[in-house]
PDB file of C-alpha atoms in Angstrom:
ATOM      1  CA  GLN I   1      -1.722  12.505  -2.203  1.00  0.00           C
ATOM      2  CA  HIS I   2      -0.532   9.426  -4.097  1.00  0.00           C
ATOM      3  CA  THR I   3      -4.015   8.047  -4.627  1.00  0.00           C
ATOM      4  CA  THR I   4      -4.992   8.868  -8.177  1.00  0.00           C
ATOM      5  CA  VAL I   5      -8.479   9.860  -9.305  1.00  0.00           C
ATOM      6  CA  GLU I   6      -8.708   6.473 -11.006  1.00  0.00           C
ATOM      7  CA  ALA I   7      -7.894   4.690  -7.732  1.00  0.00           C
ATOM      8  CA  LYS I   8     -10.575   6.684  -5.906  1.00  0.00           C
ATOM      9  CA  GLN I   9     -13.151   5.821  -8.566  1.00  0.00           C
ATOM     10  CA  LEU I  10     -12.207   2.164  -8.388  1.00  0.00           C
ATOM     11  CA  ASN I  11     -12.513   2.302  -4.598  1.00  0.00           C
ATOM     12  CA  GLU I  12     -16.078   3.549  -4.964  1.00  0.00           C
ATOM     13  CA  LEU I  13     -16.788   0.584  -7.238  1.00  0.00           C
ATOM     14  CA  VAL I  14     -15.252  -1.793  -4.679  1.00  0.00           C
ATOM     15  CA  VAL I  15     -17.480  -0.330  -1.951  1.00  0.00           C
ATOM     16  CA  ALA I  16     -20.529  -0.671  -4.190  1.00  0.00           C
ATOM     17  CA  LYS I  17     -19.593  -4.261  -5.036  1.00  0.00           C
ATOM     18  CA  THR I  18     -19.204  -5.030  -1.323  1.00  0.00           C
ATOM     19  CA  LYS I  19     -22.718  -3.736  -0.680  1.00  0.00           C
ATOM     20  CA  GLU I  20     -23.958  -5.830  -3.602  1.00  0.00           C
ATOM     21  CA  ILE I  21     -22.315  -8.921  -2.086  1.00  0.00           C
ATOM     22  CA  ASP I  22     -23.844  -8.186   1.329  1.00  0.00           C
ATOM     23  CA  LYS I  23     -27.283  -7.882  -0.268  1.00  0.00           C
ATOM     24  CA  ALA I  24     -26.731 -11.105  -2.200  1.00  0.00           C
ATOM     25  CA  VAL I  25     -25.798 -12.909   1.023  1.00  0.00           C
ATOM     26  CA  SER I  26     -28.903 -11.638   2.802  1.00  0.00           C
ATOM     27  CA  ASP I  27     -31.062 -12.641  -0.208  1.00  0.00           C
ATOM     28  CA  ASN I  28     -29.544 -16.150  -0.200  1.00  0.00           C
ATOM     29  CA  VAL I  29     -28.489 -16.102  -3.843  1.00  0.00           C
ATOM     30  CA  GLY I  30     -26.732 -19.111  -5.298  1.00  0.00           C
ATOM     31  CA  GLU I  31     -23.127 -19.887  -4.454  1.00  0.00           C
ATOM     32  CA  SER I  32     -22.019 -19.498  -8.064  1.00  0.00           C
ATOM     33  CA  ALA I  33     -23.480 -15.971  -8.262  1.00  0.00           C
ATOM     34  CA  LEU I  34     -21.798 -15.085  -4.971  1.00  0.00           C
ATOM     35  CA  THR I  35     -18.483 -16.453  -6.221  1.00  0.00           C
ATOM     36  CA  ALA I  36     -18.792 -14.367  -9.393  1.00  0.00           C
ATOM     37  CA  LEU I  37     -19.493 -11.217  -7.366  1.00  0.00           C
ATOM     38  CA  LYS I  38     -16.492 -11.865  -5.127  1.00  0.00           C
ATOM     39  CA  SER I  39     -14.301 -12.437  -8.170  1.00  0.00           C
ATOM     40  CA  GLU I  40     -15.459  -9.120  -9.660  1.00  0.00           C
ATOM     41  CA  LYS I  41     -14.694  -7.373  -6.369  1.00  0.00           C
ATOM     42  CA  ASP I  42     -11.213  -8.919  -6.259  1.00  0.00           C
ATOM     43  CA  GLU I  43     -10.495  -7.704  -9.796  1.00  0.00           C
ATOM     44  CA  LEU I  44     -11.695  -4.198  -8.932  1.00  0.00           C
ATOM     45  CA  ARG I  45      -9.565  -4.148  -5.784  1.00  0.00           C
ATOM     46  CA  HIS I  46      -6.499  -5.289  -7.732  1.00  0.00           C
ATOM     47  CA  ALA I  47      -7.075  -2.539 -10.310  1.00  0.00           C
ATOM     48  CA  GLU I  48      -7.510  -0.012  -7.489  1.00  0.00           C
ATOM     49  CA  LEU I  49      -4.184  -0.977  -5.922  1.00  0.00           C
ATOM     50  CA  ALA I  50      -2.467  -0.901  -9.320  1.00  0.00           C
ATOM     51  CA  ALA I  51      -3.688   2.682  -9.845  1.00  0.00           C
ATOM     52  CA  ILE I  52      -1.940   3.990  -6.715  1.00  0.00           C
ATOM     53  CA  GLU I  53       1.375   5.772  -7.275  1.00  0.00           C
ATOM     54  CA  TRP I  54       3.518   3.416  -5.206  1.00  0.00           C
ATOM     55  CA  ARG I  55       6.996   4.612  -6.201  1.00  0.00           C
ATOM     56  CA  PRO I  56       6.692   8.181  -4.876  1.00  0.00           C
ATOM     57  CA  LEU I  57       4.797   6.820  -1.892  1.00  0.00           C
ATOM     58  CA  TRP I  58       7.768   4.685  -0.818  1.00  0.00           C
ATOM     59  CA  ILE I  59      10.589   6.978  -2.002  1.00  0.00           C
ATOM     60  CA  LYS I  60       9.921   9.568   0.711  1.00  0.00           C
ATOM     61  CA  PRO I  61      10.192   7.243   3.742  1.00  0.00           C
ATOM     62  CA  ALA I  62      13.112   5.400   2.126  1.00  0.00           C
ATOM     63  CA  ALA I  63      14.996   8.678   1.616  1.00  0.00           C
ATOM     64  CA  PHE I  64      14.256   9.669   5.203  1.00  0.00           C
ATOM     65  CA  ALA I  65      15.558   6.314   6.455  1.00  0.00           C
ATOM     66  CA  LEU I  66      18.700   6.753   4.374  1.00  0.00           C
ATOM     67  CA  GLY I  67      19.210  10.210   5.901  1.00  0.00           C
ATOM     68  CA  VAL I  68      18.854   8.788   9.397  1.00  0.00           C
ATOM     69  CA  LEU I  69      21.340   6.027   8.518  1.00  0.00           C
ATOM     70  CA  VAL I  70      23.918   8.556   7.308  1.00  0.00           C
ATOM     71  CA  LEU I  71      23.330  10.727  10.373  1.00  0.00           C
ATOM     72  CA  PHE I  72      23.838   7.767  12.720  1.00  0.00           C
ATOM     73  CA  TYR I  73      26.952   6.729  10.831  1.00  0.00           C
ATOM     74  CA  LEU I  74      28.465  10.180  11.143  1.00  0.00           C
ATOM     75  CA  LEU I  75      27.464  10.817  14.762  1.00  0.00           C
ATOM     76  CA  PHE I  76      28.247   7.396  16.195  1.00  0.00           C
ATOM     77  CA  TRP I  77      31.350   6.486  14.217  1.00  0.00           C
ATOM     78  CA  ASP I  78      33.957   5.098  16.614  1.00  0.00           C
ATOM     79  CA  ARG I  79      37.095   6.965  15.553  1.00  0.00           C
ATOM     80  CA  VAL I  80      39.319   5.309  18.178  1.00  0.00           C
ATOM     81  CA  ARG I  81      41.107   2.213  16.964  1.00  0.00           C
ATOM     82  CA  THR I  82      41.337  -0.594  19.453  1.00  0.00           C
ATOM     83  CA  GLN I  83      44.490  -2.691  19.748  1.00  0.00           C
ATOM     84  CA  VAL I  84      44.004  -6.419  19.488  1.00  0.00           C
TER      85      VAL I  84
END
């Protein structure tokens, strides 16, 4: 629901890059080429995460938690004052 079309497309690129890395490992390519592929994958993954709509994703559970907090406060409020 909060994953945008862009994030889904970037995820497909991340999966493809992972397969490319696996093939490169099995083909014993050079370490520098492998490092470059991993760096490209990291950049794609970062872009994928940046494309997700995080604010609405976290607002819903935060609002629910706030509602539960208010409910607990109202239901379990000790109205009796104790003498010290």
